[in-house]
């Protein structure tokens, strides 16, 4: 069994990679964007108002319709697959809001997913860009590597150096990308240094299901409280939980940025980790991870050994809210405040648009006594996190983060419920920048408190 720090990337599983093309050529023959999917777009423009990059940049070529025009022109040999074209593809957050709003059912998600690896293979980036991307993709998907940096990061935060660096503006002038990464650093705690959940957790009372649980990469290091709350909620509702030690990253971060070989290796590792566990479902509590886990059949479409296993694995995956809404809650719920609790649920894009999950989290939250859900304006607009987009495209992401934070505050809610770690970090940063001190928790943390009868201090 492979470890989380050494995914299998052997040539036996990898398709032959085409040679990079010169910039005056089109897409290479390995899964280019399909012309049939491109032709489904009737260029009606319904996607424009829902597209966050178009909202900020305001250029047609930085909208889904514009990018589809560009893909078509490259396919037809009318324009080169050039650096300028790549910039327009890079500006896409991959939030998939356009797939929800499109009256023609254009599968833009498949189109942009096909373009990302094309960019990776055929367009070498600058040395600084390559180094920064290497830092992201060789660090974040591997919890053991992140933990090697926790001690210096913890000291950096405890000594107040983070506030000093941010206040000086020096890092922003040197590298806006590094400055964005630094500003999003979660607080290092004692729990960050190790996984605190056993491999098997028994169900409380009568066992209804045996479920696998995915810990995530950044999630398990910096959001271990969410994982612990998830385990308690599942157990309290009759689930025996299996947590394989050999599981690693779900592959969302590299998959969303066209790092195809790394995404495939991590997907194989995840499938291997859960094979033989005899679980009814595999449960995930992070929106972006869940969307990618359900796409393993596509990620491993060229792998004869893993393709069918990938499809079967994805069929077993459930977002935790989706799962609880489907099987029902059996644990008794208690109020977590003495009076009404107006909260706003933040729709994470890869739940709302990617997995079409929106009602279920609200259904779960509404079962907590005294909870009142407020709905924000532009609820479907991306917060700007989008995996690592807020580090790769910090200016656009910052404007979106400011919009989202203000929209949530304007609801008058006393608390934000956010189902994705990236969204949570992005929103908290921009709340702080605007001087707001609104608490933010994962919906499952609220449900866990309700089951345990533990009150919120707000």
Short mmCIF file of C-alpha atoms in Angstrom, two decimals, residues 31 59 76 101 107 127 145 170 217 234 239 266 270 285 302 343 391 421 425 450:
data_model
loop_
_atom_site.label_atom_id
_atom_site.label_comp_id
_atom_site.label_asym_id
_atom_site.label_seq_id
_atom_site.Cartn_x
_atom_site.Cartn_y
_atom_site.Cartn_z
CA UNK A 31 -8.31 14.57 -25.21
CA UNK A 59 -13.83 41.13 -21.00
CA UNK A 76 -10.49 25.15 -36.37
CA UNK A 101 -27.15 28.94 -15.58
CA UNK A 107 -20.88 21.04 -20.39
CA UNK A 127 10.63 30.22 -14.04
CA UNK A 145 5.21 17.48 3.96
CA UNK A 170 7.24 44.07 1.36
CA UNK A 217 -4.86 17.01 3.04
CA UNK A 234 -21.67 9.87 11.79
CA UNK A 239 -22.43 4.62 11.36
CA UNK A 266 -3.35 10.40 -6.09
CA UNK A 270 -7.24 6.78 -2.76
CA UNK A 285 -16.91 16.80 4.32
CA UNK A 302 -7.27 6.01 -19.99
CA UNK A 343 -27.03 32.06 10.32
CA UNK A 391 -2.91 32.28 -4.89
CA UNK A 421 -11.89 24.73 3.90
CA UNK A 425 -10.02 30.67 4.70
CA UNK A 450 -26.42 20.15 18.79
#
